[in-house]
Backbone as a ProteinNet text record, in pm:
[ID]
protein_1_A
[PRIMARY]
XXXXXXXXXXXXXXXXXXXXXXXXXXXXXXXXXXXXXXXXXXXXXXXXXXXXXXXXXXXXXXXXXXXXXXXXXXXXXXXXXXXXXXXXXXXXXXXXXXXXXXXXXXXXXXXXXXXXXXXXXXXXXXXXXXXXXXXXXXXXXXXXXXXXXXXXXXXXXXXXXXXXXXXXXXXXXXXXXXXXXXXXXXXXXXXXXXXXXXXXXXXXXXXXXXXXXXXXXXXXXXXXXXXXXXXXXXXXXXXXXXXXXXXXXXXXXXXXXXXXXXXXXXXXXXXXXXXXXXXXXXXXXXX
[TERTIARY]
7433.8	7290.3	7237.5	7291.8	7246.6	7276.7	7396.2	7431.9	7342.5	7310.7	7222.9	7084.8	7030	6896.7	6894.9	6997.3	7002.6	7017.4	7100.2	7118.4	6989.5	6920.8	6793.9	6689	6682.4	6583.1	6609.1	6735.4	6767.3	6730.9	6759.4	6727.8	6576.8	6500.7	6355	6296.4	6349.1	6297.1	6322.2	6443.2	6475.2	6388.1	6371.4	6286.5	6142.6	6089.3	5950.6	5933.2	6027.2	6016.4	6022.6	6115.8	6126.6	6001	5948	5829	5707.2	5689	5576.8	5590.6	5712.4	5734.8	5708.5	5753.5	5728.6	5579.3	5509.3	5364.4	5295.1	5340.1	5285.1	5306.9	5428.7	5461.1	5383	5376.7	5303.7	5154.6	5100.5	4958	4928.1	5017.2	4997.7	5008.1	5100.4	5109.5	4982.4	4928.4	4804.3	4688.6	4682.8	4578.7	4596.7	4719.1	4745.9	4708.8	4740.3	4706	4555.2	4482.2	4335.8	4268.4	4339.5	4283.8	4303.9	4363.2	4397.7	4275.7	4167.5	4047.8	3986	3982.2	3925.9	4007.4	4140.5	4225.5	4213.2	4203.6	4188.5	4056.9	3950.2	3820.1	3816.4	3887.6	3887.3	3966.4	4066.4	4145.7	4085.9	3983.7	3916.3	3794.7	3801.7	3694.4	3636.4	3510.2	3445.4	3506.6	3502	3566.3	3504.5	3372.8	3308	3355.9	3366.2	3410.8	3555.8	3635.7	3776.6	3793.2	3718.5	3728.3	3684	3575.7	3525.7	3628.1	3692.7	3790.6	3915.9	3951.2	4067	4042.2	3919.9	3887.7	3885.8	3836.3	3819.8	3946.4	4029.1	4141.3	4278.5	4290.6	4423.9	4490.2	4410.4	4467.7	4443.1	4405.6	4380.5	4500.6	4540.2	4654.3	4620.3	4493.4	4451.7	4506.7	4509.7	4559.2	4477.2	4349.1	4265.3	4321.9	4379.9	4438.2	4554.2	4640	4752.4	4703.7	4598	4543.5	4491.6	4419.4	4364.4	4476	4580.5	4692.7	4763.3	4779	4846	4766.9	4633.8	4550.3	4561.3	4562.6	4574	4707.3	4815.4	4947.4	4953.9	4896.3	4896.7	4818.8	4704.4	4623.9	4698.6	4764	4841.4	4955.7	5023.5	5134.2	5086.5	4972.7	4918	4873.4	4821.8	4780.6	4900.7	5009.9	5132	5184.5	5182.8	5226.3	5136.6	5006.7	4913.5	4940.8	4969.5	5000.1	5128.9	5231.2	5358	5341.8	5259.5	5235.6	5167	5065.9	4998.1	5090	5178.4	5274.4	5372.2	5419.7	5514.9	5451.7	5326.4	5260	5227.7	5228.7	5204.6	5312.8	5431.7	5543.1	5549	5458.9	5457.4	5332.4	5336.5	5213.8	5108.1	4985.1	4876.6	4906.6	4895.8	4928.5	4832	4705.6	4603.8	4601.4	4629.2	4620.1	4755.8	4863.3	4997.3	5068	5014.7	5072.3	5212.9	5244.5	5376.9	5488	5455.8	5559.4	5615.3	5532	5578.1	5655.7	5619.6	5676.9	5779.6	5801.5	5895.2	5972.2	6007.3	6084.4	6231.5	6288.3	6427.3	6522.8	6487.5	6578.2	6582.5	6490.6	6497.8	6571.7	6539.4	6595.1	6745.9	6795.6	6936.6	7031.4	7004.1	7091.6	7090.3	6972.8	6966.5	7047.7	7044.1	7127.2	7275.6	7313.7	7453.3	7494.9	7403.7	7435.8	7431.7	7331.1	7308.6	7331.2	7351.5	7383.5	7266.1	7143.9	7026.8	6915.3	6826.9	6709.7	6596.6	6540.3	6436.1	6299.8	6289.3	6165	6141.3	6026.9	6002.4	6003.2	5933.9	5944.6	6087.2	6164.8	6304.3	6386.5	6362.5	6434.8	6395.8	6270	6227.1	6298	6307.6	6379	6524.5	6590.3	6730.6	6745.9	6642.6	6647.2	6644.7	6557	6549.8	6680.8	6744.6	6872.6	6986.8	6967.4	7071.4	7158.4	7121.6	7201.4	7183.4	7064.9	7038.8	6972.5	6985.7	6934.2	6788.7	6725.2	6588.2	6580.3	6684.5	6686.8	6687.7	6766	6769	6634.8	6572.7	6441.4	6338	6349.3	6257.4	6271.5	6390.7	6410.7	6362	6370.9	6333.2	6182.6	6102.6	5956.9	5902.8	5929.3	5876.3	5932.6	6057.8	6115.5	6038.6	6008.1	5941.4	5794.9	5736.6	5597.8	5589.9	5679.8	5670.7	5734.3	5848.2	5918	5836.2	5778.4	5693.1	5570.8	5519.8	5408	5449.9	5569	5621.3	5643.3	5694.2	5714.9	5584.4	5481.1	5350.2	5291.1	5309	5258.1	5330.5	5459.8	5535.7	5480.6	5448.8	5389.1	5254.6	5177.7	5045.1	5055.5	5157.5	5172.6	5236.1	5336.1	5414.5	5354.2	5279.4	5223.8	5079.8	5033.6	4890.7	4806.7	4687.2	4603.6	4579.2	4561.6	4534.4	4650.9	4775.3	4892.2	4921	4908.4	4938	4849.6	4726.5	4636	4687.1	4753	4807.3	4918.9	4994	5110.1	5074.7	4980.4	4958.1	4813.8	4739.4	4605.5	4615.5	4525.5	4532.4	4509.9	4572.4	4557.7	4451.2	4348.8	4238.3	4217.4	4201.3	4179	4033.9	3990.7	3855.3	3843.3	3726.8	3700.6	3602.1	3587.1	3490.4	3536.9	3667.6	3719.5	3722.1	3733.6	3757	3893.7	3902.1	4024.2	4142.9	4123.9	4233	4285.4	4197.9	4240.1	4338.8	4302.2	4392.6	4520.4	4507.6	4623.1	4724.3	4676.8	4766.3	4827.9	4751.7	4807.4	4919.9	4900.3	5004.4	5129.2	5111.5	5227	5305.1	5233.7	5300.5	5377.6	5310.5	5374.6	5489.2	5476.7	5584.8	5702.4	5676.4	5785.1	5868.9	5802.4	5872.8	5945.5	5880.3	5940.6	6067.6	6063.8	6180	6295.9	6266.1	6371.4	6433.2	6349.4	6400.8	6481.2	6434.6	6502.6	6644.9	6664.8	6796	6883.3	6821.2	6897.4	6934.9	6844.1	6866.6	6994.5	7025.2	7151	7274.3	7272.1	7385.1	7396.1	7283.1	7285.7	7335.3	7293.9	7341.7	7492.7	7541.9	7685.1	7764.8	7712.8	7781.2	7795	7693.6	7695	7758	7822.9	7895.2	7807.6	7684.2	7592.5	7592.1	7640.9	7655.2	7528.4	7444.1	7324.2	7215.8	7184.4	7082.1	6941.3	6930	6797.9	6723.1	6796.2	6730.7	6650.5	6684.5	6607.8	6464.4	6446.5	6311.9	6230.7	6295.1	6224.5	6182.9	6269.2	6237.3	6122.2	6116.1	6011.9	5886.6	5892.8	5785	5646.7	5628.4	5492.9	5436.5	5522.4	5473.7	5398.8	5432.5	5364.9	5216.8	5179.6	5039.9	4971.1	5037.9	4977.6	4862.7	4744.5	4624.3	4624.9	4595.1	4585.5	4448.9	4355	4218.8	4120.2	3991.8	3887.9	3889.8	3952.4	3957.9	4087.4	4162.7	4288	4393.5	4392.6	4496.2	4620.3	4736.7	4860	4901.8	4997.9	5048.6	5128.9	5127	5208.7	5350.9	5373.7	5504.3	5564.6	5495.6	5541.5	5420.7	5386.2	5262.7	5261.2	5379.4	5384.6	5325.7	5327.2	5269.6	5117.3	5055.1	4909.7	4871.4	4948.2	4921.5	4950.8	5066.2	5108.7	5010	4971.6	4884.1	4743.3	4694.5	4559.6	4557.9	4661.8	4664.3	4673.1	4760.1	4778.9	4653.1	4581.1	4465.3	4336.2	4318.3	4190.4	4204.3	4326.4	4351.6	4281.6	4297.2	4236.7	4330.6	4305.7	4387.5	4340.2	4422.5	4382.8	4267.4	4156.4	4043.5	4086.2	4023.3	4059	4043.3	3943.6	3920.2	4033.6	4114.7	4226.1	4361.2	4359.2	4485.3	4558.4	4490.5	4559.4	4670.7	4654.9	4754.6	4864.4	4848.9	4953.9	5031.9	4961.5	5026.6	5086.3	5017.3	5064.3	5206.4	5241.9	5380	5481.8	5444.7	5537.6	5561.9	5455.1	5471.5	5549	5524.3	5600.4	5749	5783.3	5924.2	5984.6	5907.1	5954.8	5978	5879.8	5893.6	6013.7	6029.8	6143.8	6275.3	6279.1	6399	6432.2	6330.1	6353	6406.1	6350.3	6397.6	6542.5	6573.6	6709.2	6809.4	6772.9	6864.3	6893.6	6793.9	6811.9	6875.4	6826.5	6869.3	6983.9	6987.9	7089.8	7150.9	7215.8	7270.6	7391.2	7415.3	7536.6	7658.6	7776.4	7897.4	7923.1	7890.6	7918.3	7825.4	7715.7	7622.3	7653.6	7747.3	7779.8	7861
-1429	-1408.1	-1302.7	-1303.1	-1205.2	-1063.4	-1043.3	-910.4	-870	-965.7	-938.6	-894.7	-963.8	-931.7	-793	-762.5	-632.5	-518.9	-540.5	-436.7	-413.1	-521.2	-509.2	-439.2	-474.1	-414	-264.8	-226.6	-84.7	-6.4	-65	2.7	20.9	-83.6	-76	21.9	21.5	111.7	257.5	287.5	423.7	466.3	377.3	408.2	435.2	353.8	372.1	504.7	541.5	667.7	786.5	782.4	892.1	899.3	785	783.2	837.3	796.9	849.2	1000.3	1046.4	1189.5	1265.9	1210.7	1275	1281.9	1174.2	1174.4	1277.5	1289.1	1388	1529.3	1559.2	1693.5	1728.1	1634.2	1660.1	1676.5	1599.4	1611.4	1746.1	1792.4	1923.9	2035.4	2020.9	2119.8	2120.3	2001.8	1992.4	2059.4	2038.8	2104	2255.7	2301.8	2444.9	2503.7	2431.5	2479	2486.9	2392.4	2391.6	2506.2	2569.6	2681.7	2814.8	2810.5	2935.1	3022.9	2965.9	3044.4	3102.4	3021.8	3070.2	3185.7	3171.5	3277.4	3405.5	3390.8	3509	3579.9	3501	3561.5	3627	3570.1	3626.9	3756.3	3770.1	3892.6	4001.1	3966.2	4062.7	4116	4236.2	4296.1	4411.7	4433.2	4542.9	4676	4770.6	4899.3	4970.3	4958.7	5025.3	4967.2	4831.9	4766.7	4799.7	4808.1	4841.2	4981.3	5075.4	5213.1	5224.3	5152.7	5157.6	5103.1	4990.6	4930.6	5017	5081.8	5170.1	5286.2	5338.7	5449.9	5407.2	5288.8	5244.3	5184.6	5119.1	5042.5	5089.2	5103	5121.6	5249.8	5352.7	5477.7	5501.2	5394.3	5404.8	5351.6	5419.1	5370.8	5252.9	5209.9	5100	4967.9	4865.6	4733.4	4670.6	4716.6	4655.6	4681.2	4800.5	4829.6	4737.9	4715.1	4623.9	4482.4	4442.5	4307.6	4290.3	4388.5	4379.7	4373.6	4454.9	4453	4317.8	4259.3	4129.2	4020.9	4022.5	3923.2	3938	4062.1	4086	4036.1	4062.6	4017.3	3865	3800.5	3653.8	3597.6	3658.6	3611.4	3626.7	3742.2	3764	3663.9	3638.5	3542.6	3402.5	3359.7	3227.9	3219.4	3328.7	3330.1	3309.7	3378.3	3361.6	3218.6	3160.9	3022.1	2927.5	2954.4	2869.9	2875.2	2995	3010	2937	2950.6	2882.3	2730.6	2681.4	2537.7	2485.3	2558.4	2516.3	2516.5	2616.4	2622.6	2505.6	2472.9	2362.5	2228.6	2207.7	2079.7	2058.4	2164.6	2149.8	2066.2	2063.2	1989.9	1844.6	1804.3	1669.2	1595.1	1462.2	1386.7	1416.3	1380.6	1403.6	1334.6	1408.8	1354.2	1243.2	1256.4	1161.3	1035.9	1048.2	930.5	864.7	942.9	887.6	858.7	763.5	733.2	675.1	614.9	557.1	659.2	786.3	889.7	906.3	885	896.8	773.9	656.4	531.8	469.8	528.9	468.2	572.9	683.5	786.8	745.4	767	726.4	805.7	930.5	1010.7	957.6	868.2	797.9	665.4	592.3	458.4	459.1	544.7	538.9	575.3	681	705.7	592.2	531	418.6	300.7	279	171.9	202	328.9	366	337.4	356.3	337	190.6	117.9	-18.6	-126.9	-89.1	-187.4	-248.6	-205.4	-262.6	-159.2	-175.3	-89.3	-149.8	-77.6	-134	-136.9	-213.7	-225.7	-373.5	-427.3	-571	-623.8	-562.3	-611.7	-610.2	-509.7	-502.6	-615.8	-650.1	-759	-894.5	-907.7	-1029.3	-1038.2	-926	-920.9	-964.2	-916.2	-950.5	-1098.2	-1157.6	-1302.3	-1380.9	-1339.6	-1406.4	-1388.5	-1273.9	-1248.5	-1327.6	-1381.5	-1457.6	-1376.3	-1251.2	-1167.2	-1206.5	-1251.1	-1298.8	-1435.7	-1515.2	-1652.2	-1656.5	-1770.5	-1788.9	-1786.1	-1834.4	-1830.2	-1685.9	-1600.7	-1460.7	-1393.1	-1430.7	-1374.6	-1413.6	-1535	-1578.7	-1493.5	-1441.1	-1350.1	-1209.1	-1172.5	-1038.3	-1016.4	-1116	-1099	-1053	-1121.8	-1072.4	-936.8	-909.1	-778.7	-667.1	-687.1	-583.1	-565.6	-664.1	-648.5	-599.7	-643.7	-610.5	-475.2	-444.2	-320.1	-195.5	-185.5	-68.8	-61.1	-177.6	-176.8	-113.7	-147.9	-87.7	62.6	102.2	244.7	322.2	264.3	330.3	340.7	235.9	238.8	344.9	363.7	467.3	605.3	630.4	758	776.7	669.7	678.9	713.3	662	683.8	819.8	857.4	976.2	1106.2	1101.3	1223	1243.7	1369	1392.5	1324.7	1285.8	1209.4	1282.7	1415.5	1493.3	1487.8	1489.7	1482.9	1340.7	1245.7	1106.3	1056.4	1106	1061.8	1093.2	1208.9	1244.5	1149.5	1098.2	1014.9	868.2	816.9	671.7	633.3	718.8	678.7	556.1	458.5	338.7	371.5	294.7	310.4	212.7	265	180.8	200.4	90.5	94.9	62.5	113.6	84.9	-62.2	-119	-258.8	-269.8	-160.6	-158.4	-241.7	-237.5	-316.3	-464.9	-544.7	-687.1	-707	-807.2	-832.9	-851.3	-923.8	-955.4	-830.5	-731.9	-608.2	-531.2	-510.4	-439.9	-519.6	-652.2	-739.1	-723.6	-724.6	-710.9	-571.9	-470.5	-334.6	-323.4	-384.4	-381.7	-454.2	-567.4	-641.6	-556.7	-495.3	-416.2	-299.4	-217.5	-94.7	-125.9	-231.8	-266.7	-329.9	-402.8	-457.2	-345.9	-249.6	-136.2	-55.1	-37.1	44.2	-20.7	-150.2	-217.1	-221.7	-250.6	-251.8	-112.7	-10.3	125.7	163.4	120.4	151.2	96.6	-21.3	-85.7	-45.6	-15.7	5.6	152.1	243.5	384.6	440.6	414.3	467.8	418.1	290	237.7	306	330.7	399.2	542.4	607.9	744.2	745.6	645.8	638.2	612	525.9	495.7	621.5	706.9	829	946.8	919	1023.2	1119.7	1079.6	1165.2	1117	1199	1157.9	1180.4	1270.9	1302.7	1197.8	1121.2	1017.9	1074	1205.6	1266.8	1253.8	1233.7	1215.3	1084.9	990	865.6	893.1	988.8	1024.8	1081.8	1160.3	1215.5	1105.6	1005.6	896.6	810.6	791.8	708.7	788.1	918.3	1007.5	965.1	931.4	895.1	770.1	681.1	556.7	580.1	687.5	713.7	742.4	793.8	827	723.6	613.8	509.6	443.9	444.9	397.5	246.1	202.1	58.7	21.4	115.5	82.6	174.7	161	236.4	384.7	422.6	562.9	631.9	569.8	626	644	559.4	562.1	487.6	537.8	474.1	364	285.3	177.3	234.3	164.7	207	154.2	55.8	-3.3	-75.7	-74.6	-143.2	-210.1	-330	-394.6	-414.9	-421.4	-434.9	-313.1	-196.8	-76.3	-86.1	-152.3	-170.1	-244	-347.8	-426.7	-345	-278.5	-207.1	-96.7	-15.6	97.5	52	-50.2	-98	-165.2	-237.6	-305.2	-205.2	-105.4	-8.7	75	108.9	196.1	121.2	6.3	-64.6	-202.6	-247	-379.6	-488.8	-479.2	-577.7	-606.3	-716.4	-754.4	-679.6	-683.3	-625.5	-707.8	-643.5	-718.9	-805.3	-920.1	-1013	-949.2	-861.6	-796.5	-701.9	-660	-569	-639.4	-770.4	-844.3	-839.7	-790.6	-771	-668.4	-576	-471.6	-517.7	-636.3	-697.5	-799.2	-885	-988.4	-932.7	-834.4	-779	-726.6	-642.2	-594.4	-705.6	-810.9	-922.3	-999	-1024	-1090.9	-999.7	-868.9	-774.6	-782.2	-805.6	-822.1	-946.6	-1054.2	-1177.2	-1155.2	-1090.9	-1063.3	-971	-870.8	-780.4	-856.5	-954.2	-1034.6	-1115.1	-1169.9	-1246.1	-1154.3	-1033	-937.9	-897.6	-873.8	-833.5	-944.7	-1068.9	-1181.7	-1192.6	-1162.3	-1175.9	-1052.5	-934.5	-811.5	-740.7	-748.1	-675.6	-767.3	-874.9	-970.3	-911.6	-961.8	-924.1	-983	-932.2	-976.4	-1124.2	-1177.5	-1318.3	-1411.1	-1351.6	-1431.1	-1427.8	-1341.6	-1329.4	-1449.5
4168.1	4150.6	4247.9	4371.6	4469.8	4424.2	4369.5	4320.1	4203.1	4117.1	4003.4	4051.6	4149.8	4202.5	4266	4346.9	4412.6	4311.5	4210.7	4108.7	4030.3	3997.7	3924.4	4010.2	4137.9	4227.2	4244.9	4258.4	4273.6	4147.9	4031.5	3905.3	3889.7	3920	3906.3	4007.4	4129.3	4231.9	4194.7	4147.4	4107	3989.4	3892.5	3777.2	3819.1	3908.3	3950.5	4024.3	4110.5	4183.4	4088.2	3993.1	3896	3809.9	3769.8	3684.7	3758	3883.2	3961.5	3980.2	4007.1	4025.1	3896.2	3784.3	3654.9	3625.8	3653.5	3631.4	3720.4	3843.7	3935.5	3882.9	3840.8	3792.6	3665.6	3573.2	3448.6	3474.4	3566.2	3598.7	3663.1	3749.7	3811.9	3707.9	3613.6	3506.4	3421.8	3398	3321.2	3395.7	3527.5	3607.4	3604.7	3616.2	3612.8	3477.9	3371.6	3238.1	3217.6	3274.4	3257.7	3332.2	3426	3501.8	3431.5	3313.8	3246	3221.1	3167.9	3137.8	3264.6	3370.9	3496.9	3554.1	3545.1	3598.5	3517.4	3386.2	3301.6	3328.7	3345.8	3372.1	3509.6	3605.8	3740.5	3748.2	3658.5	3659.9	3571.6	3493.3	3407.7	3480.5	3529.2	3606.2	3526.7	3539.3	3468.6	3510.6	3421.5	3447.7	3566.5	3582.2	3695.5	3827.5	3833.1	3956.2	3984.5	3878.7	3897.1	3954.1	3893.4	3941.3	4086.4	4119.3	4255.9	4354	4316.3	4406.1	4416.3	4307	4311.9	4408	4398.3	4486.3	4632.4	4657.6	4795.8	4856.1	4770.4	4824.2	4775.7	4643.1	4587.2	4636.8	4658.5	4702.7	4850.8	4916.9	5059.8	5136.1	5242.7	5320.5	5407.8	5408.3	5495.1	5445	5531.9	5490.7	5379.5	5363.3	5259	5120.1	5100.3	4969.7	4938.1	5037.9	5017.6	4991.5	5060.9	5041.3	4900.2	4850.4	4714.1	4611.6	4631.6	4538.5	4541.3	4659	4670.5	4598.3	4615.7	4547.8	4397.5	4349.8	4205.7	4152.3	4224.9	4181.5	4177.2	4277.5	4281.2	4163.1	4132.7	4019.8	3887.7	3871.1	3748.5	3738.4	3851.5	3853.6	3817.7	3875.4	3844.1	3699	3647.1	3506.4	3415.3	3444.7	3365.3	3374.6	3496.3	3512.8	3433.3	3433.7	3359.7	3210.4	3160.6	3017.3	2982.8	3067.3	3043.3	3049.2	3145.1	3155.7	3030.8	2983.3	2860.3	2740.7	2734.1	2623.7	2629.9	2750.5	2766.7	2730.2	2771.2	2746.3	2599.1	2520	2376.7	2308.9	2369.1	2310	2357.2	2444.4	2499.2	2455.4	2455.3	2427.4	2533.3	2503.4	2597.8	2731.1	2840.1	2971.7	3010.5	2971.9	3014.2	2928.6	2799.3	2711.4	2686	2682.8	2656.2	2787.4	2863.8	2995.4	2984.7	2871.6	2853.2	2856.9	2829.7	2832.8	2973.6	3074.6	3213.1	3257.9	3205.5	3254.5	3160.9	3044	2949.4	2870.1	2933.7	2865.8	2855.6	2739.7	2718.9	2806.7	2839.8	2922.8	3066.1	3101.7	3229.5	3213.1	3107.5	3087.9	3067.6	2979.8	2943.7	3059.3	3135.9	3251.6	3353	3374.6	3468.4	3414.7	3283.8	3226.1	3246	3235.1	3258.2	3402	3495.9	3638.4	3680.4	3631.5	3680.5	3574.9	3450.5	3348.2	3276.3	3305.9	3240.3	3234.3	3137.2	3123.4	3205.5	3301	3387.6	3321.2	3213.8	3139.2	3111.9	3154.5	3146.2	3003	2906.7	2768.3	2716.4	2754.5	2710.9	2770.8	2896	2960.4	2898.4	2859.5	2789.2	2654.8	2585.8	2457.8	2475.4	2579.1	2603.3	2637.8	2697.3	2724.1	2594.3	2501.6	2370.8	2295.1	2312.4	2245.3	2307.8	2426.3	2492.6	2586.1	2611.6	2700.1	2846.2	2882	3017.3	3007.9	3112	3110.8	3156.6	3132.6	3178.8	3331.2	3396.9	3542.8	3592.3	3527	3564.4	3535.1	3423.5	3391.3	3495.8	3547.9	3652.9	3778.5	3803.6	3916	3883	3756.3	3713.7	3726.3	3693.1	3692.7	3827.7	3937.2	4065.2	4105.5	4069.5	4100.7	4031	3903.5	3825.2	3864.3	3929.4	3974.3	4118.6	4204	4345.6	4379.4	4319.9	4354.7	4315.7	4194.3	4165.3	4256.1	4299.8	4394.6	4526.4	4573.4	4695.9	4678.5	4560.2	4533.9	4532.6	4470.3	4467	4607.3	4686.5	4824.4	4906.6	4880	4950.2	4918	4792.3	4753.9	4822.8	4830.7	4893.5	5041.2	5107.5	5251.1	5281	5202.4	5234.3	5183.3	5074.1	5017.2	5062	5064.9	5089	4981.8	5017.4	4925.8	4795.2	4803.5	4682.6	4584.6	4636.2	4549.4	4505.3	4595.8	4562.8	4449.8	4444.5	4339	4199.8	4185.8	4055	4012.5	4107.4	4075.6	4056.8	4135.1	4137.4	4108.4	4040.3	3998.2	3907.9	3921.8	3837.6	3691.3	3605.2	3460.4	3413	3349.5	3304.2	3155	3083.4	2939.3	2906.5	2792.9	2746.2	2706.8	2729	2694.2	2577.6	2500.4	2390.4	2271.7	2244.2	2131.9	2165.3	2062.3	2084.1	2148.4	2233.3	2308.4	2216.4	2106.6	2015.7	1946	1922.7	1855.8	1943	2068.6	2159.5	2184	2187.2	2207.8	2094.4	1969.9	1854.3	1848.7	1887.2	1890	1992.6	2107.2	2210.5	2163.1	2098.4	2047.2	1947.7	1855.6	1751.3	1809	1890.6	1938	2034.5	2115.6	2206.5	2133.6	2026.9	1946.1	1887.2	1824.4	1763.7	1871	1985.3	2091.6	2146	2174	2231.8	2132.2	2006.4	1904.4	1893.1	1889.1	1881.4	2004.3	2120.8	2246.1	2247.9	2189.1	2189.3	2070.3	1957.1	1834.2	1813.2	1844.4	1811.3	1873.3	2002.1	2056.2	1980.2	1937.3	1861.1	1725.1	1660.3	1530.3	1545.5	1651.2	1675.4	1699.7	1773.5	1802.1	1675.5	1589.7	1463.7	1378.4	1383	1302.6	1376.1	1488.5	1559.4	1636.4	1665.6	1742.1	1886.3	1976.9	2116	2197.8	2156	2232.5	2208.6	2313.5	2301.2	2310.7	2331.7	2335.8	2205.6	2094.8	1966.6	1963.1	2050	2056.8	2099.3	2190.5	2234.3	2119.2	2033.3	1917.6	1821.1	1803.3	1711.9	1763.7	1895.1	1955.4	1992.4	1975.6	2020.9	1970.7	1841.9	1795.2	1862.4	1911.6	1970.2	2100.9	2171.7	2298.5	2279.4	2164.2	2136.6	2048.3	2018.1	1933.9	2010	1951.4	2020.2	2038.3	2160.7	2188	2246.1	2247.8	2290.5	2218.6	2249.2	2178.7	2212.8	2323	2364.2	2324.1	2233.8	2182	2290.3	2390.4	2492.6	2443.4	2478.2	2437	2533.2	2491.2	2575.5	2691.2	2804.3	2918	2904.1	2814.8	2785.9	2906.3	3017.2	3138.1	3202.7	3160.5	3209.7	3359.8	3420.7	3566.7	3637.1	3571.1	3629.9	3639.1	3542.7	3549	3676.5	3706.6	3828.4	3953.8	3957.1	4077.6	4115	4017.6	4047	4084.9	4019.8	4052.9	4189.6	4221.7	4351.5	4466.8	4451.2	4558.8	4580.8	4473.3	4486.2	4516	4454.9	4468.6	4531.2	4556.4	4613.8	4531.3	4400.1	4311.4	4195.2	4127.2	4013	3888.3	3784	3656.3	3599.1	3556.9	3501.6	3383	3368.7	3262	3125.3	3109.5	2980.3	2943.2	3040.7	3013.3	3015.2	3020	3022	2887.8	2784.8	2656.6	2672.5	2766.4	2789.1	2884.9	2940.1	3021.7	2938.7	2867.7	2787.7	2658.8	2598.1	2471.3	2477	2575.4	2582.4	2603.3	2677.4	2698.1	2568.5	2494.7	2364.4	2270	2279.5	2198.6	2229	2356.4	2392.4	2328.6	2320.8	2257	2108	2042.1	1898.7	1873.7	1959.1	1944.4	1958.8	2050	2066.5	1942.7	1878.9	1754.5	1644.4	1637.2	1536.1	1563.9	1689.6	1724.9	1694.6	1717.1	1689.3	1541	1458.5	1313.5	1250.3	1288.1	1221.3	1292.4	1425.6	1501.7	1607.1	1565.6	1665.6	1735.9	1856.9	1929.8	1859.5	1890.5	1823.6	1843.4	1960.8	1986.5	1906.9	1851.3	1772.8	1625.5	1585.3	1441.8	1394
[MASK]
+++++++++++++++++++++++++++++++++++++++++++++++++++++++++++++++++++++++++++++++++++++++++++++++++++++++++++++++++++++++++++++++++++++++++++++++++++++++++++++++++++++++++++++++++++++++++++++++++++++++++++++++++++++++++++++++++++++++++++++++++++++++++++++++++++++++++++++++++++++++++++++++

């Protein structure tokens, strides 16, 4: 049991660090992309002003000419980076609404499963319990690990990074409370059920068909990241423990009761996914 706990904790800790870093990087790219118009306008100068500055600086041997040229080059470079960032983000779900892409990407989950033997996702672990892969006793150990370890990871980011950067990585996730509680709850159950089943089944289907690249699993699950689970069209985080961790570290408070549909829904979705897996895709020992 001790080895099981340590392996689970290491997997969850690594996943949380990678997820926070991915969220930080994507948020910075989004900020850079949003500056595109400002950068373009700042580099567009009227012809009269340009001519005047050229006469005063560009052909002058003084340091001012070099300074003006350096500023212009930096602006052009940032403009190009902004355009590239905007182009890159077009291929990804919305950074602000599809938060699950940062915390539940298959390209993070599958390598971690190869290293530690399990996918560090709470609904998925609940599903595996229903399937009989892990016991209820082991699940009882998994729950505190999945809630406490990401909290420690978020706190580490808060302490080690400057506040301006840490905010991009560990800002709390908040859902709209405009819909009825039951509506958001059922949406969470549905999307997490489909996600967990796909997460477990797609790699096996790809292997059966001789496709070794598991990156196609991300393409198959791609629409689920943007599936709306609240009135503001925000997607599921697919990891309800993250809602608790980020809110606790930033505000030292619990998840509001009105938003508990986004905590309980994914867990119930894991149970439903487990029932589907037992019936449609049972393990060999269950056949």
